[in-house]
Amino acid sequence: MTKLLDLCELIVDCEHKTAPKSSDGYPSIRTPNVGRGRLILDGVNRVDEDTYIKWTRRATPAENDLIIAREAPVGNVAIVRKGQKVCLGQRTVLVRPDPNKVDPEFLCYFLLGDYAQNSFLSAATGATVPHLNMSDIRGLSIPALPDRKKQRWIATTLAAYDDLIENNTRRIEILEEMARRLYEEWFVQYHFPGHEGVEFKESELGLIPEGWEVVALEKAVEINPKTKVERDGEKVFVPMGALSESGMVISGWEIKSGNSGAKFQNGDTLVARISPCLENGKTGFVDFLPANQPTACGSTEFIVLRSRSLCPEMVYCLSRSDRFREVAMKSMSGATGRQRVRVESLVGYPIAQPENELVAKYHAFAQPCFKEIRVLANKNANLRQQRDLLLPKLISGEIDVSDIPMPT
């Protein structure tokens, strides 16, 4: 046995205070940004140049460094990739493996394996939020490791899964960006096909195309529609944590009995109505319910939106628009930190209702994008499951890496 510190050039703690945020600049890695193997930069806090310099005085994270979450969740580990210029946020630890002693990528996956994770969890202390002490991280016992050649093979095999997941995630982002940009261009800027020959008229929203009309949101979108979900038996339940802050994909739903909470079906949009989830952008598109279970439940803190005269994809893009979110946030009331959107404030929210032909054209473009996003999200779920099944068996030597085909 050896200690983790013996395999590393340094292991340093983060600054024990909150870094001031900036609208742009360098990513500040907090525990939610430490994924299983890769950094999650979606929705990451950022810091300016001066803060970055101060927050990297102890050590500047570099390629092949590891970042460990000390809590929430305890023991998550990610590797810093080439070109990622980041600094440590609160409750994180920087680990710099000595490449002459251990393959950095292999060490990352080793620390995600059952042996290291069980050691981290058993060492974690704290009555309310379990956390790791620096002495427990530095003193983590490391058993005899395979030779460097086998380390590289294992790391390469597992990294192939993460690379595919990363590529699929990027494709998802591009597809959603295409749909949202076209929505913005056609229905906000009014640069739809043939707009050059269309007359515009005055309205309470300013100039809108002839043939369009300003309507209350409730006329175009059903808000919290009545949806029947059987009380008996187990069914899909979507918690708040299953919604993304920046994308449509809903993942991590649960299976529960009962039918309490918000109720919805495929094609609905879920919007967080509580602070700070709304401000953070938690929104999702329901597209994963099987034919034998067409309705489901979720958090009581969801607003459910269903298309009436638009199309489902337009409703989702509308819910992501700056103007809609601004109105929702301004309507919030309640105690500080637990404010909620007043749904009645959205009922009369004015929107420009396009002609049916243009709605159909947008639907014909956006629907295939949304369907492909769900296909890619399902592929990622399968890849993660395969990787997580392989990881402990490869690390422990139960499976010989030469017997494992690369994922495709």
CSV table of C-alpha atoms in Angstrom, one decimal:
chain,number,residue,atom,x,y,z
A,1,MET,CA,0.0,0.0,0.0
A,2,THR,CA,1.0,3.6,-0.7
A,3,LYS,CA,-0.6,6.9,0.0
A,4,LEU,CA,-2.3,9.2,-2.6
A,5,LEU,CA,0.2,12.0,-1.7
A,6,ASP,CA,3.1,9.7,-2.6
A,7,LEU,CA,1.8,9.4,-6.2
A,8,CYS,CA,1.3,13.2,-6.6
A,9,GLU,CA,3.4,16.3,-7.0
A,10,LEU,CA,0.9,18.3,-4.9
A,11,ILE,CA,-2.5,18.2,-3.3
A,12,VAL,CA,-3.9,21.6,-2.4
A,13,ASP,CA,-7.1,22.9,-1.0
A,14,CYS,CA,-9.3,25.7,-2.4
A,15,GLU,CA,-9.8,29.2,-1.0
A,16,HIS,CA,-12.2,29.1,1.9
A,17,LYS,CA,-14.5,31.9,0.7
A,18,THR,CA,-16.8,32.6,-2.2
A,19,ALA,CA,-15.3,34.0,-5.3
A,20,PRO,CA,-17.0,37.2,-6.6
A,21,LYS,CA,-18.9,36.3,-9.8
A,22,SER,CA,-18.3,37.9,-13.2
A,23,SER,CA,-20.5,37.9,-16.3
A,24,ASP,CA,-17.6,36.4,-18.2
A,25,GLY,CA,-14.0,35.3,-17.6
A,26,TYR,CA,-12.6,32.1,-16.2
A,27,PRO,CA,-14.7,29.1,-14.9
A,28,SER,CA,-14.7,28.8,-11.1
A,29,ILE,CA,-15.1,25.1,-10.4
A,30,ARG,CA,-17.5,24.3,-7.5
A,31,THR,CA,-18.7,20.9,-6.5
A,32,PRO,CA,-21.6,20.8,-9.0
A,33,ASN,CA,-19.1,21.3,-11.8
A,34,VAL,CA,-17.1,18.2,-10.8
A,35,GLY,CA,-18.6,15.4,-12.8
A,36,ARG,CA,-17.6,11.8,-12.9
A,37,GLY,CA,-14.4,12.1,-15.0
A,38,ARG,CA,-15.1,15.4,-16.7
A,39,LEU,CA,-15.7,18.9,-15.6
A,40,ILE,CA,-19.3,20.2,-16.1
A,41,LEU,CA,-19.0,23.7,-17.4
A,42,ASP,CA,-22.7,24.1,-18.1
A,43,GLY,CA,-23.9,27.0,-16.0
A,44,VAL,CA,-20.5,27.4,-14.3
A,45,ASN,CA,-19.8,30.5,-12.3
A,46,ARG,CA,-17.1,32.8,-13.8
A,47,VAL,CA,-14.5,35.1,-12.3
A,48,ASP,CA,-12.6,38.0,-13.7
A,49,GLU,CA,-8.8,38.2,-14.3
A,50,ASP,CA,-8.0,39.7,-10.9
A,51,THR,CA,-10.0,37.1,-9.0
A,52,TYR,CA,-8.5,34.3,-11.1
A,53,ILE,CA,-4.9,35.4,-10.1
A,54,LYS,CA,-5.9,35.5,-6.4
A,55,TRP,CA,-7.6,32.2,-6.5
A,56,THR,CA,-4.7,30.4,-8.2
A,57,ARG,CA,-2.0,31.6,-5.8
A,58,ARG,CA,-1.6,28.2,-4.3
A,59,ALA,CA,-1.6,26.4,-7.6
A,60,THR,CA,-2.9,27.0,-11.1
A,61,PRO,CA,-5.0,24.0,-12.4
A,62,ALA,CA,-3.3,22.6,-15.5
A,63,GLU,CA,-3.9,19.8,-18.1
A,64,ASN,CA,-4.2,16.4,-16.4
A,65,ASP,CA,-4.7,17.8,-12.9
A,66,LEU,CA,-7.6,16.3,-11.0
A,67,ILE,CA,-10.2,18.2,-9.1
A,68,ILE,CA,-12.0,16.4,-6.2
A,69,ALA,CA,-15.3,17.5,-4.6
A,70,ARG,CA,-15.0,17.5,-0.8
A,71,GLU,CA,-18.7,17.5,-0.4
A,72,ALA,CA,-22.1,17.5,-2.2
A,73,PRO,CA,-21.3,15.0,-3.8
A,74,VAL,CA,-18.4,13.6,-1.7
A,75,GLY,CA,-15.6,12.2,-3.8
A,76,ASN,CA,-16.6,13.1,-7.3
A,77,VAL,CA,-13.4,13.5,-9.4
A,78,ALA,CA,-12.8,15.2,-12.8
A,79,ILE,CA,-9.7,15.7,-14.9
A,80,VAL,CA,-8.7,19.1,-16.4
A,81,ARG,CA,-8.6,18.7,-20.1
A,82,LYS,CA,-6.3,20.5,-22.6
A,83,GLY,CA,-7.2,24.2,-23.0
A,84,GLN,CA,-9.4,24.3,-19.9
A,85,LYS,CA,-8.3,27.4,-17.9
A,86,VAL,CA,-10.1,27.2,-14.5
A,87,CYS,CA,-9.7,28.0,-10.9
A,88,LEU,CA,-10.9,26.2,-7.7
A,89,GLY,CA,-14.2,27.2,-6.2
A,90,GLN,CA,-15.3,26.3,-2.7
A,91,ARG,CA,-15.1,22.8,-1.3
A,92,THR,CA,-12.8,21.5,-4.0
A,93,VAL,CA,-9.3,20.1,-4.0
A,94,LEU,CA,-6.6,20.1,-6.7
A,95,VAL,CA,-4.5,16.9,-7.2
A,96,ARG,CA,-1.5,16.9,-9.5
A,97,PRO,CA,-0.4,13.3,-10.3
A,98,ASP,CA,3.3,12.6,-10.8
A,99,PRO,CA,3.3,11.3,-14.4
A,100,ASN,CA,6.4,9.3,-13.6
A,101,LYS,CA,4.5,7.3,-11.0
A,102,VAL,CA,0.9,7.0,-12.3
A,103,ASP,CA,-1.1,7.8,-15.4
A,104,PRO,CA,-3.2,10.9,-14.5
A,105,GLU,CA,-6.3,9.7,-16.4
A,106,PHE,CA,-6.0,6.2,-14.9
A,107,LEU,CA,-5.7,7.8,-11.4
A,108,CYS,CA,-8.9,9.8,-12.1
A,109,TYR,CA,-10.8,6.6,-13.0
A,110,PHE,CA,-9.2,4.7,-10.0
A,111,LEU,CA,-10.5,7.4,-7.6
A,112,LEU,CA,-14.0,7.0,-9.2
A,113,GLY,CA,-13.8,3.2,-8.6
A,114,ASP,CA,-15.5,1.3,-5.7
A,115,TYR,CA,-12.4,1.0,-3.6
A,116,ALA,CA,-11.6,4.8,-3.5
A,117,GLN,CA,-15.2,5.9,-3.4
A,118,ASN,CA,-16.0,3.6,-0.4
A,119,SER,CA,-12.9,5.0,1.3
A,120,PHE,CA,-14.0,8.6,0.7
A,121,LEU,CA,-17.5,7.9,1.9
A,122,SER,CA,-16.4,6.1,5.1
A,123,ALA,CA,-14.0,9.0,5.9
A,124,ALA,CA,-16.5,11.7,5.2
A,125,THR,CA,-17.6,13.5,8.4
A,126,GLY,CA,-20.2,16.1,9.3
A,127,ALA,CA,-23.7,15.9,10.9
A,128,THR,CA,-25.5,17.9,8.2
A,129,VAL,CA,-23.4,17.7,5.1
A,130,PRO,CA,-20.7,15.0,5.0
A,131,HIS,CA,-17.3,16.3,3.8
A,132,LEU,CA,-13.7,15.1,3.3
A,133,ASN,CA,-10.8,16.4,5.3
A,134,MET,CA,-7.6,17.2,3.5
A,135,SER,CA,-5.7,14.6,5.6
A,136,ASP,CA,-8.1,11.9,4.5
A,137,ILE,CA,-7.6,12.8,0.8
A,138,ARG,CA,-3.8,13.0,1.1
A,139,GLY,CA,-3.7,9.8,3.2
A,140,LEU,CA,-5.9,7.7,1.0
A,141,SER,CA,-4.4,4.2,0.8
A,142,ILE,CA,-3.6,3.1,-2.7
A,143,PRO,CA,-3.2,-0.7,-3.4
A,144,ALA,CA,-0.7,-2.1,-5.9
A,145,LEU,CA,-1.6,-0.6,-9.3
A,146,PRO,CA,-1.2,-2.3,-12.7
A,147,ASP,CA,1.8,-1.5,-14.8
A,148,ARG,CA,1.8,1.8,-16.8
A,149,LYS,CA,1.0,0.2,-20.1
A,150,LYS,CA,-2.1,-1.4,-18.6
A,151,GLN,CA,-3.0,1.8,-16.8
A,152,ARG,CA,-3.0,3.6,-20.2
A,153,TRP,CA,-5.1,0.9,-21.8
A,154,ILE,CA,-7.7,1.1,-19.0
A,155,ALA,CA,-7.8,4.9,-19.1
A,156,THR,CA,-8.1,4.9,-22.9
A,157,THR,CA,-11.0,2.5,-22.8
A,158,LEU,CA,-13.0,4.4,-20.2
A,159,ALA,CA,-12.1,7.7,-21.8
A,160,ALA,CA,-13.6,6.5,-25.1
A,161,TYR,CA,-17.0,6.3,-23.4
A,162,ASP,CA,-16.6,9.8,-21.9
A,163,ASP,CA,-15.5,11.2,-25.3
A,164,LEU,CA,-18.6,9.8,-27.0
A,165,ILE,CA,-20.8,11.2,-24.2
A,166,GLU,CA,-19.1,14.6,-24.6
A,167,ASN,CA,-19.6,14.5,-28.4
A,168,ASN,CA,-23.2,13.6,-28.1
A,169,THR,CA,-23.7,16.3,-25.5
A,170,ARG,CA,-22.2,18.9,-27.9
A,171,ARG,CA,-24.5,17.7,-30.7
A,172,ILE,CA,-27.5,18.1,-28.3
A,173,GLU,CA,-26.4,21.6,-27.6
A,174,ILE,CA,-26.0,22.5,-31.3
A,175,LEU,CA,-29.4,21.0,-32.2
A,176,GLU,CA,-31.2,23.0,-29.4
A,177,GLU,CA,-29.3,26.1,-30.3
A,178,MET,CA,-30.5,25.8,-33.9
A,179,ALA,CA,-34.1,25.4,-32.9
A,180,ARG,CA,-34.0,28.3,-30.4
A,181,ARG,CA,-32.2,30.6,-32.8
A,182,LEU,CA,-34.7,30.0,-35.5
A,183,TYR,CA,-37.5,30.7,-33.1
A,184,GLU,CA,-35.9,34.0,-32.1
A,185,GLU,CA,-35.4,34.9,-35.8
A,186,TRP,CA,-38.9,34.1,-36.9
A,187,PHE,CA,-41.1,34.9,-33.9
A,188,VAL,CA,-39.2,37.6,-32.1
A,189,GLN,CA,-37.3,39.5,-34.9
A,190,TYR,CA,-40.0,38.6,-37.5
A,191,HIS,CA,-37.4,37.5,-40.1
A,192,PHE,CA,-39.4,34.5,-41.2
A,193,PRO,CA,-39.5,33.3,-44.8
A,194,GLY,CA,-41.1,35.9,-47.0
A,195,HIS,CA,-41.1,38.6,-44.4
A,196,GLU,CA,-39.7,41.1,-46.9
A,197,GLY,CA,-43.1,41.3,-48.6
A,198,VAL,CA,-45.2,41.5,-45.5
A,199,GLU,CA,-46.8,44.7,-44.1
A,200,PHE,CA,-46.5,45.4,-40.4
A,201,LYS,CA,-49.0,47.0,-38.0
A,202,GLU,CA,-48.9,48.7,-34.6
A,203,SER,CA,-49.8,46.6,-31.5
A,204,GLU,CA,-49.2,46.7,-27.8
A,205,LEU,CA,-46.0,44.7,-28.5
A,206,GLY,CA,-44.9,47.2,-31.1
A,207,LEU,CA,-44.9,46.4,-34.8
A,208,ILE,CA,-46.1,42.9,-35.7
A,209,PRO,CA,-46.8,41.3,-39.1
A,210,GLU,CA,-50.2,41.8,-40.8
A,211,GLY,CA,-52.2,38.6,-40.2
A,212,TRP,CA,-50.8,38.1,-36.7
A,213,GLU,CA,-52.7,39.1,-33.6
A,214,VAL,CA,-51.7,39.8,-30.0
A,215,VAL,CA,-53.3,37.2,-27.7
A,216,ALA,CA,-53.0,36.4,-24.0
A,217,LEU,CA,-50.7,33.5,-23.2
A,218,GLU,CA,-53.6,31.4,-21.9
A,219,LYS,CA,-55.2,31.5,-25.4
A,220,ALA,CA,-52.1,30.0,-27.1
A,221,VAL,CA,-50.7,27.9,-24.2
A,222,GLU,CA,-52.5,25.9,-21.6
A,223,ILE,CA,-51.0,26.7,-18.1
A,224,ASN,CA,-51.1,23.8,-15.6
A,225,PRO,CA,-53.6,21.8,-17.6
A,226,LYS,CA,-55.6,19.1,-15.9
A,227,THR,CA,-53.9,15.8,-16.6
A,228,LYS,CA,-55.1,12.5,-15.2
A,229,VAL,CA,-52.5,10.3,-13.6
A,230,GLU,CA,-53.7,7.0,-12.0
A,231,ARG,CA,-53.2,6.9,-8.2
A,232,ASP,CA,-52.4,3.2,-8.1
A,233,GLY,CA,-49.1,1.6,-9.1
A,234,GLU,CA,-45.6,3.0,-9.8
A,235,LYS,CA,-45.0,5.7,-12.3
A,236,VAL,CA,-42.4,8.2,-13.5
A,237,PHE,CA,-41.7,11.1,-11.2
A,238,VAL,CA,-39.6,14.1,-12.2
A,239,PRO,CA,-37.8,15.9,-9.3
A,240,MET,CA,-36.5,19.4,-9.6
A,241,GLY,CA,-33.0,18.1,-9.9
A,242,ALA,CA,-33.9,16.3,-13.2
A,243,LEU,CA,-34.2,19.7,-15.0
A,244,SER,CA,-31.3,21.4,-16.7
A,245,GLU,CA,-30.4,25.0,-16.2
A,246,SER,CA,-29.5,25.5,-19.9
A,247,GLY,CA,-31.0,22.7,-22.0
A,248,MET,CA,-34.3,20.8,-22.7
A,249,VAL,CA,-33.1,17.3,-21.7
A,250,ILE,CA,-34.8,15.9,-18.6
A,251,SER,CA,-32.7,13.1,-17.0
A,252,GLY,CA,-32.6,11.4,-13.7
A,253,TRP,CA,-36.3,10.9,-13.3
A,254,GLU,CA,-37.5,8.4,-10.6
A,255,ILE,CA,-40.1,5.7,-10.3
A,256,LYS,CA,-42.6,6.3,-7.5
A,257,SER,CA,-46.0,5.3,-6.4
A,258,GLY,CA,-48.9,7.8,-5.9
A,259,ASN,CA,-49.9,10.8,-8.1
A,260,SER,CA,-49.0,13.9,-6.1
A,261,GLY,CA,-47.4,16.9,-7.6
A,262,ALA,CA,-47.5,18.5,-11.1
A,263,LYS,CA,-48.9,16.3,-13.8
A,264,PHE,CA,-47.9,16.3,-17.5
A,265,GLN,CA,-47.5,14.4,-20.7
A,266,ASN,CA,-45.1,14.2,-23.7
A,267,GLY,CA,-44.9,17.5,-25.5
A,268,ASP,CA,-45.3,19.6,-22.3
A,269,THR,CA,-42.7,22.1,-21.0
A,270,LEU,CA,-41.8,22.2,-17.3
A,271,VAL,CA,-40.6,25.5,-15.8
A,272,ALA,CA,-39.4,25.9,-12.2
A,273,ARG,CA,-41.5,28.4,-10.4
A,274,ILE,CA,-39.5,28.7,-7.2
A,275,SER,CA,-36.4,30.8,-6.4
A,276,PRO,CA,-33.5,30.2,-7.2
A,277,CYS,CA,-34.4,27.5,-9.6
A,278,LEU,CA,-36.2,29.8,-12.0
A,279,GLU,CA,-33.4,32.4,-12.0
A,280,ASN,CA,-31.0,29.6,-12.7
A,281,GLY,CA,-33.0,28.5,-15.8
A,282,LYS,CA,-34.4,25.1,-14.8
A,283,THR,CA,-36.6,24.2,-17.6
A,284,GLY,CA,-37.3,20.9,-19.5
A,285,PHE,CA,-39.2,19.3,-22.4
A,286,VAL,CA,-41.1,16.2,-21.7
A,287,ASP,CA,-40.4,13.6,-24.4
A,288,PHE,CA,-39.5,10.4,-22.7
A,289,LEU,CA,-42.7,8.9,-21.4
A,290,PRO,CA,-43.5,5.4,-22.9
A,291,ALA,CA,-46.8,4.6,-24.7
A,292,ASN,CA,-48.0,2.4,-21.8
A,293,GLN,CA,-47.5,5.3,-19.4
A,294,PRO,CA,-48.5,8.5,-21.2
A,295,THR,CA,-48.7,10.8,-18.1
A,296,ALA,CA,-46.5,11.3,-15.1
A,297,CYS,CA,-45.9,13.4,-12.0
A,298,GLY,CA,-43.2,15.8,-10.8
A,299,SER,CA,-42.3,18.4,-8.3
A,300,THR,CA,-45.0,20.7,-7.0
A,301,GLU,CA,-42.7,23.6,-7.9
A,302,PHE,CA,-43.2,23.1,-11.7
A,303,ILE,CA,-45.3,25.2,-14.0
A,304,VAL,CA,-46.6,23.0,-16.8
A,305,LEU,CA,-47.1,24.6,-20.2
A,306,ARG,CA,-49.0,22.8,-23.1
A,307,SER,CA,-49.5,24.0,-26.6
A,308,ARG,CA,-52.9,25.2,-27.8
A,309,SER,CA,-52.3,27.3,-30.9
A,310,LEU,CA,-48.5,27.1,-31.1
A,311,CYS,CA,-46.6,23.9,-31.3
A,312,PRO,CA,-44.8,22.1,-28.5
A,313,GLU,CA,-41.3,23.1,-29.6
A,314,MET,CA,-42.4,26.8,-29.8
A,315,VAL,CA,-43.8,26.6,-26.2
A,316,TYR,CA,-40.4,25.4,-25.0
A,317,CYS,CA,-38.5,28.1,-26.8
A,318,LEU,CA,-41.0,30.7,-25.5
A,319,SER,CA,-40.4,29.5,-21.9
A,320,ARG,CA,-36.6,30.0,-22.5
A,321,SER,CA,-37.0,33.6,-23.9
A,322,ASP,CA,-35.7,36.5,-21.9
A,323,ARG,CA,-39.0,38.4,-22.0
A,324,PHE,CA,-41.0,35.5,-20.6
A,325,ARG,CA,-38.5,34.8,-17.8
A,326,GLU,CA,-38.3,38.4,-16.9
A,327,VAL,CA,-42.1,38.7,-16.5
A,328,ALA,CA,-42.1,35.4,-14.5
A,329,MET,CA,-39.3,36.6,-12.2
A,330,LYS,CA,-40.9,40.0,-11.6
A,331,SER,CA,-44.1,38.3,-10.5
A,332,MET,CA,-42.4,36.3,-7.7
A,333,SER,CA,-43.7,36.7,-4.2
A,334,GLY,CA,-43.1,35.2,-0.8
A,335,ALA,CA,-40.3,35.0,1.8
A,336,THR,CA,-36.8,35.8,0.6
A,337,GLY,CA,-35.1,32.8,-0.8
A,338,ARG,CA,-38.4,30.9,-1.2
A,339,GLN,CA,-40.2,33.1,-3.6
A,340,ARG,CA,-42.6,31.6,-6.2
A,341,VAL,CA,-44.0,32.8,-9.5
A,342,ARG,CA,-47.6,33.9,-9.3
A,343,VAL,CA,-49.1,31.8,-12.1
A,344,GLU,CA,-52.0,34.2,-12.5
A,345,SER,CA,-49.5,36.9,-13.7
A,346,LEU,CA,-48.7,34.7,-16.7
A,347,VAL,CA,-52.3,34.1,-17.8
A,348,GLY,CA,-52.6,37.5,-19.5
A,349,TYR,CA,-48.9,37.7,-20.7
A,350,PRO,CA,-49.2,39.0,-24.3
A,351,ILE,CA,-47.7,37.2,-27.2
A,352,ALA,CA,-47.8,37.6,-31.0
A,353,GLN,CA,-49.8,34.7,-32.4
A,354,PRO,CA,-48.3,33.7,-35.9
A,355,GLU,CA,-50.4,32.4,-38.7
A,356,ASN,CA,-50.9,28.6,-38.7
A,357,GLU,CA,-48.8,28.1,-41.8
A,358,LEU,CA,-45.7,29.5,-40.2
A,359,VAL,CA,-46.3,27.6,-37.0
A,360,ALA,CA,-46.5,24.4,-39.1
A,361,LYS,CA,-43.2,25.3,-40.9
A,362,TYR,CA,-41.4,25.8,-37.7
A,363,HIS,CA,-42.8,22.6,-36.3
A,364,ALA,CA,-41.6,20.7,-39.4
A,365,PHE,CA,-38.0,22.0,-38.7
A,366,ALA,CA,-37.9,21.8,-34.9
A,367,GLN,CA,-39.6,18.5,-34.3
A,368,PRO,CA,-36.8,16.4,-35.9
A,369,CYS,CA,-34.2,18.4,-33.9
A,370,PHE,CA,-36.0,17.6,-30.6
A,371,LYS,CA,-36.4,13.9,-31.5
A,372,GLU,CA,-32.7,13.6,-32.3
A,373,ILE,CA,-31.9,15.3,-29.0
A,374,ARG,CA,-33.9,12.6,-27.2
A,375,VAL,CA,-32.1,9.8,-29.2
A,376,LEU,CA,-28.7,11.3,-28.3
A,377,ALA,CA,-29.7,11.7,-24.6
A,378,ASN,CA,-30.8,8.0,-24.5
A,379,LYS,CA,-27.5,7.0,-26.0
A,380,ASN,CA,-25.6,9.0,-23.4
A,381,ALA,CA,-27.6,7.3,-20.6
A,382,ASN,CA,-26.6,3.9,-22.1
A,383,LEU,CA,-23.0,4.9,-22.4
A,384,ARG,CA,-22.8,6.1,-18.8
A,385,GLN,CA,-24.4,2.8,-17.6
A,386,GLN,CA,-21.9,0.7,-19.6
A,387,ARG,CA,-19.0,2.8,-18.4
A,388,ASP,CA,-20.0,2.7,-14.8
A,389,LEU,CA,-20.4,-1.1,-15.0
A,390,LEU,CA,-17.0,-1.5,-16.6
A,391,LEU,CA,-15.1,0.9,-14.4
A,392,PRO,CA,-14.8,-1.1,-11.1
A,393,LYS,CA,-14.2,-4.4,-13.0
A,394,LEU,CA,-11.3,-2.9,-15.1
A,395,ILE,CA,-9.8,-1.1,-12.1
A,396,SER,CA,-9.9,-4.2,-10.0
A,397,GLY,CA,-8.5,-6.4,-12.8
A,398,GLU,CA,-11.7,-8.6,-12.8
A,399,ILE,CA,-11.9,-7.9,-16.5
A,400,ASP,CA,-8.9,-7.8,-18.8
A,401,VAL,CA,-8.9,-4.6,-20.7
A,402,SER,CA,-7.8,-6.4,-23.9
A,403,ASP,CA,-11.1,-8.2,-23.9
A,404,ILE,CA,-13.2,-5.0,-24.0
A,405,PRO,CA,-14.1,-3.5,-27.4
A,406,MET,CA,-14.1,0.2,-27.8
A,407,PRO,CA,-17.6,1.8,-27.8
A,408,THR,CA,-18.9,3.1,-31.1
